[in-house]
Structure formats: structure tokens, C-alpha cells
GROMACS .gro file of C-alpha atoms in nm:
model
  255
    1UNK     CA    1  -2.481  -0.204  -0.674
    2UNK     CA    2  -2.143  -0.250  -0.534
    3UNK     CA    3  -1.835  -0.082  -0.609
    4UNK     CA    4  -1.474  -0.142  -0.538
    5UNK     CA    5  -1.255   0.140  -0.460
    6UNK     CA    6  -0.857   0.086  -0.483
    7UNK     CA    7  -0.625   0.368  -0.426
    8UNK     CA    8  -0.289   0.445  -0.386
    9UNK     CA    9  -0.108   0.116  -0.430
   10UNK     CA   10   0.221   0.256  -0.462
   11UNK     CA   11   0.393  -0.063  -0.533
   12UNK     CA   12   0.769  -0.117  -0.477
   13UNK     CA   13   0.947  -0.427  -0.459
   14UNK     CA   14   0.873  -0.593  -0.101
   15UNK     CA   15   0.504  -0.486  -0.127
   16UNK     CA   16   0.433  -0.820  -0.302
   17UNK     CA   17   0.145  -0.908   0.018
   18UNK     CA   18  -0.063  -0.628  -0.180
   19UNK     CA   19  -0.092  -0.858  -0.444
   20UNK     CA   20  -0.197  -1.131  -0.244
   21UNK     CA   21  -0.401  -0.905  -0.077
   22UNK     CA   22  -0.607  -0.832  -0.348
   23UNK     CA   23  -0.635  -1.139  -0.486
   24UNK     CA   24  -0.794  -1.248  -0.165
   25UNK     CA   25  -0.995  -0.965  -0.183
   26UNK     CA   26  -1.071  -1.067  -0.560
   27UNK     CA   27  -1.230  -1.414  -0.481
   28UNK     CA   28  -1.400  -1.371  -0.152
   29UNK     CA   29  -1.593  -1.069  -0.197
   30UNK     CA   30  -1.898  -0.929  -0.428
   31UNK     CA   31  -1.855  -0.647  -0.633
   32UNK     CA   32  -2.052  -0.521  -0.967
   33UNK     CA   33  -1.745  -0.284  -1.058
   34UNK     CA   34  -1.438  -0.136  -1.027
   35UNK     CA   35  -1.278   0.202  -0.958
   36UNK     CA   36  -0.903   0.277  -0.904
   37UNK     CA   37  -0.867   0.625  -0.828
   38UNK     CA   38  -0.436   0.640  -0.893
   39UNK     CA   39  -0.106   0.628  -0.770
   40UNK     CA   40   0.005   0.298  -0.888
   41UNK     CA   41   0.402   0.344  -0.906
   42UNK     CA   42   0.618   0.339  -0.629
   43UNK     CA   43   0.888   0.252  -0.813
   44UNK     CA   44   1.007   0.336  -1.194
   45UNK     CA   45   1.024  -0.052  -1.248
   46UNK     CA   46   0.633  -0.126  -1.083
   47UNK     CA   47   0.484  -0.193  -1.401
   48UNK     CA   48   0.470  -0.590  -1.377
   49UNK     CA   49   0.333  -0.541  -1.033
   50UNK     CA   50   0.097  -0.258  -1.089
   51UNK     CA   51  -0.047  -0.538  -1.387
   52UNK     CA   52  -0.018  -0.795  -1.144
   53UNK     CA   53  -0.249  -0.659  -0.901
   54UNK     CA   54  -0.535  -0.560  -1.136
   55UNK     CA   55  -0.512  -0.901  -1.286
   56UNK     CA   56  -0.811  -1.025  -1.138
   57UNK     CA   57  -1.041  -0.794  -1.181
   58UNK     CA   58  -1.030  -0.695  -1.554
   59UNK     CA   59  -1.287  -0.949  -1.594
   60UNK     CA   60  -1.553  -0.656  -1.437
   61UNK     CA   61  -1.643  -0.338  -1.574
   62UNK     CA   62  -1.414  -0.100  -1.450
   63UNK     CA   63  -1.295   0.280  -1.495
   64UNK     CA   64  -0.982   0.515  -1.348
   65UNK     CA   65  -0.812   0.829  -1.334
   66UNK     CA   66  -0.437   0.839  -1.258
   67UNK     CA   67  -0.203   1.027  -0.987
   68UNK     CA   68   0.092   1.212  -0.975
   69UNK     CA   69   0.252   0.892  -0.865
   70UNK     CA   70   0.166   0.700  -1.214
   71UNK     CA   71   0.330   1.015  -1.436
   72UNK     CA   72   0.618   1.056  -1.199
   73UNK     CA   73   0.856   0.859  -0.935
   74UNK     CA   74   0.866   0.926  -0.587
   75UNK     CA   75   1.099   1.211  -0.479
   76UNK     CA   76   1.310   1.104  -0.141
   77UNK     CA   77   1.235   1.312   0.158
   78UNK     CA   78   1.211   1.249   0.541
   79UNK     CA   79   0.864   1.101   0.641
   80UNK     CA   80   0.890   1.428   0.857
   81UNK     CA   81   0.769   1.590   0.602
   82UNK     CA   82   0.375   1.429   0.596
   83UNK     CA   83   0.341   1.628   0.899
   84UNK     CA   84   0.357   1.960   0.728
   85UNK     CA   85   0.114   2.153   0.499
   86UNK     CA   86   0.120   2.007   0.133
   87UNK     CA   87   0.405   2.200  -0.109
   88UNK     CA   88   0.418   2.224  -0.432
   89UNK     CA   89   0.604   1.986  -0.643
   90UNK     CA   90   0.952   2.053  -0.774
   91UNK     CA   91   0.818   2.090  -1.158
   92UNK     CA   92   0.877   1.802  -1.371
   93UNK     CA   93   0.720   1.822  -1.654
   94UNK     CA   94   0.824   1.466  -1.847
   95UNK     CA   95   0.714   1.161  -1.679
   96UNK     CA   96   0.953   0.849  -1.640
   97UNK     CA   97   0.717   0.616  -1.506
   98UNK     CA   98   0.538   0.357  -1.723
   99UNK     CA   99   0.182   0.510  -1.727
  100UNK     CA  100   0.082   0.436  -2.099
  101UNK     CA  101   0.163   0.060  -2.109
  102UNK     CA  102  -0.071   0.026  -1.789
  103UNK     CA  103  -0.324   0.300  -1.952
  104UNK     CA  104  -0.315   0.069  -2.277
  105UNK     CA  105  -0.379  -0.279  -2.094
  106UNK     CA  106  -0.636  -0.117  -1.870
  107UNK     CA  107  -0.822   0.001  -2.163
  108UNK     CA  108  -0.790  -0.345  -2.352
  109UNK     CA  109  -0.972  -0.463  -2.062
  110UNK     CA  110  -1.277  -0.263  -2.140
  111UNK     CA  111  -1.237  -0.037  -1.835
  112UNK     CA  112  -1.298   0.335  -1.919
  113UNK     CA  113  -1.046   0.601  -1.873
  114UNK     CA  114  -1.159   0.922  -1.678
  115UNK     CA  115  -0.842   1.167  -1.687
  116UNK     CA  116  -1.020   1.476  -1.779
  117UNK     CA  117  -1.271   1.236  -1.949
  118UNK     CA  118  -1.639   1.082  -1.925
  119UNK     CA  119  -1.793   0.782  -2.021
  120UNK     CA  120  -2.093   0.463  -1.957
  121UNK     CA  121  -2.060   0.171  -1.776
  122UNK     CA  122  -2.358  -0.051  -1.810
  123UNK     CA  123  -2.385  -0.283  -1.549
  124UNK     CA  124  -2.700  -0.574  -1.520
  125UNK     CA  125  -2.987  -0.361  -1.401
  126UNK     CA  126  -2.768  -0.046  -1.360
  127UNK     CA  127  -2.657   0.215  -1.600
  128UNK     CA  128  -2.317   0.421  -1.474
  129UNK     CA  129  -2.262   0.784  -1.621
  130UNK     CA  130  -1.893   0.850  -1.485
  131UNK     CA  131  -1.715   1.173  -1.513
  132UNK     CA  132  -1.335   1.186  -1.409
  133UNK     CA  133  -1.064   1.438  -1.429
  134UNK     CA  134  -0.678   1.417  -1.413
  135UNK     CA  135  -0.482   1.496  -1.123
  136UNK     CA  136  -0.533   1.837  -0.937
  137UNK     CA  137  -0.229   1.769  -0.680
  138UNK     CA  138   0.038   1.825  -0.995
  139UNK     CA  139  -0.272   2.106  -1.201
  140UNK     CA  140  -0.387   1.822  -1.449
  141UNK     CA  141  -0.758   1.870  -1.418
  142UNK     CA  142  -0.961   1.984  -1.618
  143UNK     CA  143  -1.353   1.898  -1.639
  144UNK     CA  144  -1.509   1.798  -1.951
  145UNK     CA  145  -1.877   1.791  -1.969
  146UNK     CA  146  -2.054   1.469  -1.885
  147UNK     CA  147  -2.217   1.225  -2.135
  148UNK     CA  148  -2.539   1.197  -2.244
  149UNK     CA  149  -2.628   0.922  -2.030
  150UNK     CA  150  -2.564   1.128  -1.724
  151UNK     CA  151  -2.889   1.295  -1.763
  152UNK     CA  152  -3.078   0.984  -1.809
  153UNK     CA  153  -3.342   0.875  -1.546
  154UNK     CA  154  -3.244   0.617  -1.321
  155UNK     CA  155  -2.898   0.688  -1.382
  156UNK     CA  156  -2.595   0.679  -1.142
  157UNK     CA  157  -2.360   0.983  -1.190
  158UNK     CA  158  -2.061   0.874  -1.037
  159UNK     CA  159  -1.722   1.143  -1.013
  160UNK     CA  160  -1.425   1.013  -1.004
  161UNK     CA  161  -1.055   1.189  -0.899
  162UNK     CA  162  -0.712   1.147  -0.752
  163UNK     CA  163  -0.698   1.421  -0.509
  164UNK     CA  164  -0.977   1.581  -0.348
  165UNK     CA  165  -0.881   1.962  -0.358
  166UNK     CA  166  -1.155   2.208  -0.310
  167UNK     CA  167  -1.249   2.298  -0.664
  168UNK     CA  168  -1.211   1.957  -0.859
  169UNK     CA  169  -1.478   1.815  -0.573
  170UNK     CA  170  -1.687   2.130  -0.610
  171UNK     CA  171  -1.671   2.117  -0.952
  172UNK     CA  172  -1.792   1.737  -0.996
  173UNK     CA  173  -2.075   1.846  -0.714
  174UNK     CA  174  -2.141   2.110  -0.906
  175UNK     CA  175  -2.205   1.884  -1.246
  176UNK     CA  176  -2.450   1.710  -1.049
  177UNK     CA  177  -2.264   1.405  -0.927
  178UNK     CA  178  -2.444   1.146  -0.688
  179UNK     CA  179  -2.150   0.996  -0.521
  180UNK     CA  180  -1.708   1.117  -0.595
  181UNK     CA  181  -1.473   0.859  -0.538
  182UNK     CA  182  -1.114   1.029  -0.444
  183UNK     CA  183  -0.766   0.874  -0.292
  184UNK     CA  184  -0.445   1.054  -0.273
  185UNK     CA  185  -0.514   1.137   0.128
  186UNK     CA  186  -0.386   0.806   0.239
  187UNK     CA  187  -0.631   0.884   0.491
  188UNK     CA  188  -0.354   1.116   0.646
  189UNK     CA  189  -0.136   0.879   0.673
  190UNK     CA  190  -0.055   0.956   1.030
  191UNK     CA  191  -0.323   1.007   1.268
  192UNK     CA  192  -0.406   1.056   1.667
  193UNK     CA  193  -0.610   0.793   1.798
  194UNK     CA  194  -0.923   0.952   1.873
  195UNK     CA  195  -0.844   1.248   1.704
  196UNK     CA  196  -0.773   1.125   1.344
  197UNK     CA  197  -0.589   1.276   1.071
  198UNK     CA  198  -0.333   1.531   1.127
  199UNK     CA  199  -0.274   1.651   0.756
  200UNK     CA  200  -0.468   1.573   0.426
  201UNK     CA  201  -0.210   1.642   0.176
  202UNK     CA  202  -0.364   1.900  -0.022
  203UNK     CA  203  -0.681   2.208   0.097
  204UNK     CA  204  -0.971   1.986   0.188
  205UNK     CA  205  -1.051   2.019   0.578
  206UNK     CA  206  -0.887   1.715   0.778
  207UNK     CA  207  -1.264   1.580   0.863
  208UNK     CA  208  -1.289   1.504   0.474
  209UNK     CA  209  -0.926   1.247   0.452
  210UNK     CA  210  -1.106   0.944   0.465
  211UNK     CA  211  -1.476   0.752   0.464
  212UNK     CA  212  -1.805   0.899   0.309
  213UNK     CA  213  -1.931   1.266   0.415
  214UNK     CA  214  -2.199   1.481   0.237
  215UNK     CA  215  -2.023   1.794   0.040
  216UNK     CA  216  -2.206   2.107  -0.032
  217UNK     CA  217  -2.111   2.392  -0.210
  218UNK     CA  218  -2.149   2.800  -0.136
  219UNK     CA  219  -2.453   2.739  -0.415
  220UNK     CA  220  -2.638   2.524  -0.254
  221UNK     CA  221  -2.537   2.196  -0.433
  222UNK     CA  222  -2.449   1.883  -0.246
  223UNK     CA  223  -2.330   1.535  -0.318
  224UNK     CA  224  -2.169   1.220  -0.113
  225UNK     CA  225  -1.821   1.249  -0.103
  226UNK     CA  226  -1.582   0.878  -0.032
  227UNK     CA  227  -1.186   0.939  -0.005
  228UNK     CA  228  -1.021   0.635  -0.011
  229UNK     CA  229  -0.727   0.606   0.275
  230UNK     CA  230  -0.599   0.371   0.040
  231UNK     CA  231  -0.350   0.053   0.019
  232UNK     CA  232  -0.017   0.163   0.014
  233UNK     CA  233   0.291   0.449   0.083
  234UNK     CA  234   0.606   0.616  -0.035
  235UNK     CA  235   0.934   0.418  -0.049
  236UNK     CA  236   1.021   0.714   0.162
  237UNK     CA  237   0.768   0.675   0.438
  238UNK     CA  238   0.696   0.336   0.497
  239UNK     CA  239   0.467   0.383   0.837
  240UNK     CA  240   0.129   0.470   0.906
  241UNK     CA  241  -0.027   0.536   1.202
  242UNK     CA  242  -0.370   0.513   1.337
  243UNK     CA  243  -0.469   0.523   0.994
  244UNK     CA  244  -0.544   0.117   0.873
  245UNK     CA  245  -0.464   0.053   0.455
  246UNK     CA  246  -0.825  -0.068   0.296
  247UNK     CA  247  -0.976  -0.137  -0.050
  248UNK     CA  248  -1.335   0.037   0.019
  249UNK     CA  249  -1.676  -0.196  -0.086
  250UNK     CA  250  -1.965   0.122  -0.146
  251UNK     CA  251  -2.281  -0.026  -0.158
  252UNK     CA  252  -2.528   0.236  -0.359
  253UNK     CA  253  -2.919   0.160  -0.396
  254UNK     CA  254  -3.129   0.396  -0.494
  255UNK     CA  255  -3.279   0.629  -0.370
   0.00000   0.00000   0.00000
């Protein structure tokens, strides 16, 4: 089974070779399903784009959570500021961005949302028990318990979040999850060549901002762990460093 990871689109007018991007990535690659793992908006007028870009793939089974950037608009600040520890948000509590129009055609499209949910995917061959929560980086999550089908033999339990912080990862490991699919990190967004990421934007150790690495808990449990360094930025940081945008192919077999 193969999976398709996008994260962190962030789309803003003049990020239109996204699009094409995907679409590219849409007809020359092989993929069973989808995940997007939020942050869709970077602009309070994205919707058209965000829609555009998912376009062709809402023909496969598919399933997402959302980010803080699909409830709320990107705040201006110097690109100085990635370099520091993660701060709260100023507290907004009523969202201006166009998150239920793109949570409404998503759905239509048969593709399961996760926010503090669970559901099935069944895929030829494969059955997918998915369990998702909303985003920890603005205190959205909460975990539900897991479906019926994630006890099932044979069965892949797949996690699914925005940000990786500590106890949402801990928690899905915790629930038994074979494999948690995260973004939010943008890998760090600035890195040291050789050295890598220099902050992770929220608590997770910097080793953990991008690719697959085992996570185990203080109670023994354990599961495989992929953060996304994802497609796009802010408006207000428009550079990256060391750290290359990707859509992620996961190949699982059993095991």
C-alpha cells in the first residue's frame, strides 16, 4: 500500500506552481490513498486554490485533519521569528478563513474527516482503521476512541495530526497506532546543512521535524512516526533553507 502525504500548502496568490506541482505529481505517480495533514490557507481568499489543488485526487480514498492555518489567517511577523522557540498564539477564537466549504467538498468526495474523529477506509486488499485529532498547536485535540475496525486482524491503524506535540503523538502511540502521519514542522523550515533543523515549531525534539523515526513512550509503547516537511510557507516568510518542500509517497507492507 501506498500513501500520499500533503502538508502545509499554505496557498497565496503567486503559489499557483503548487498546483501544477501536484497535478504532475497526480498523473505520474502510484498511490492507493490520500492523507492531507492541514494548513491549507495562506490567504483568507485561498479557497479556489486550496480546491484546485485537491482536484485530482478526490477520485482516491482519502482522509484529513486541519491546521491552525485552515481556521485562521496568517498573522504578519518577521521571518526572524522561525528561529525562536514556538509562542503561543494571540487568542482568536472565531475563524475567518473558509474551512467548512473545503471541509464540505472534501467530504462529498468520500474522504473521511479525522479532527478529533475516526473512521475506515477500505482500500483493494487493504482495510485502513484511521484515528485523527484536531490541531494541538492552537489546543484543538482531543482523542476519541478508535473504531471497531481498528482492532481487526490484518488491519492498518493509521494516526493522523497537524502538529506533532508530545502528547497528541503519545497519545495516538499509545492507542496502538502502526504508523502517525503529522505536518505543521515544515521540516524546520530553516536548517544547517549537515546539521538539519534548527527549530520544530512546537515541543517535539528537532531529530523528529521531518522523515520517518520510531516513537516510544515512558510505557513501553512504540510506533513509526512520518512528519511531513511539507509544500509550502507563510506569506510572511517566504524562504526555506536547507530544508527542500515534498509531498511524501509511504510505502507500508506488512509486516
Amino acid at each position: 500500500m501506498t500513501i500520499l502525504q500533503i502538508a502545509d500548502l499554505h496557498l497565496f496568490a503567486g503559489q499557483e506552481f503548487l498546483l501544477r506541482f501536484l497535478s504532475d505529481v497526480a498523473s505520474s505517480e502510484r498511490f492507493d490513498m490520500i492523507v492531507s495533514t492541514g494548513d491549507n490557507f495562506g490567504s483568507s481568499v485561498g479557497l479556489d486554490m486550496v480546491m484546485d489543488a485537491y482536484r485530482p485526487f478526490l477520485s482516491y480514498p482519502g482522509a484529513f485533519v486541519l491546521g491552525s492555518n485552515d481556521y485562521y489567517s496568517p498573522i504578519p511577523k518577521r521571518w526572524s521569528r522561525y528561529l525562536s522557540r514556538s509562542k503561543p498564539h494571540p487568542a482568536r477564537v472565531v475563524p475567518d478563513l473558509t474551512y467548512i466549504p473545503m471541509v464540505r467538498q472534501l467530504r462529498a468526495a468520500g474522504w473521511v474527516d479525522l479532527s478529533n474523529a475516526c473512521g475506515t477506509l477500505s482500500l483493494p486488499g487493504a482495510t485502513v482503521s484511521l484515528l485523527g485529532t484536531d490541531d494541538a498547536h492552537i489546543n484543538r485535540d482531543r482523542l476519541v476512541a478508535p473504531a471497531s475496525s481498528w482492532e481487526a486482524p490484518g488491519t492498518l491503524r493509521l494516526g493522523i495530526t497537524h502538529a506533532p506535540y508530545t502528547r497528541v503523538v503519545s497519545a495516538l502511540t499509545r492507542a496502538g497506532s502502526d504508523l502517525i502521519l503529522a505536518g505543521h514542522t515544515h521540516g524546520g523550515q530553516i536548517g544547517i546543512p549537515g546539521v538539519g533543523a534548527i527549530i520544530t515549531n512546537c515541543d517535539i525534539a528537532r531529530r523528529y521535524a521531518k522523515g520517518l523515526n520510531r516513537w516510544e513512550t515512558p510505557d513501553g509503547s512504540s510506533s513509526w512516526l512520518h512528519v511531513s516537511a511539507g509544500l509550502g510557507t507563510s506569506p510572511y516568510a517566504k524562504v526555506r533553507i536547507a530544508t527542500r518542500p515534498e509531498a511524501s509517497l509511504i510505502h507500508v507492507h506488512p509486516a
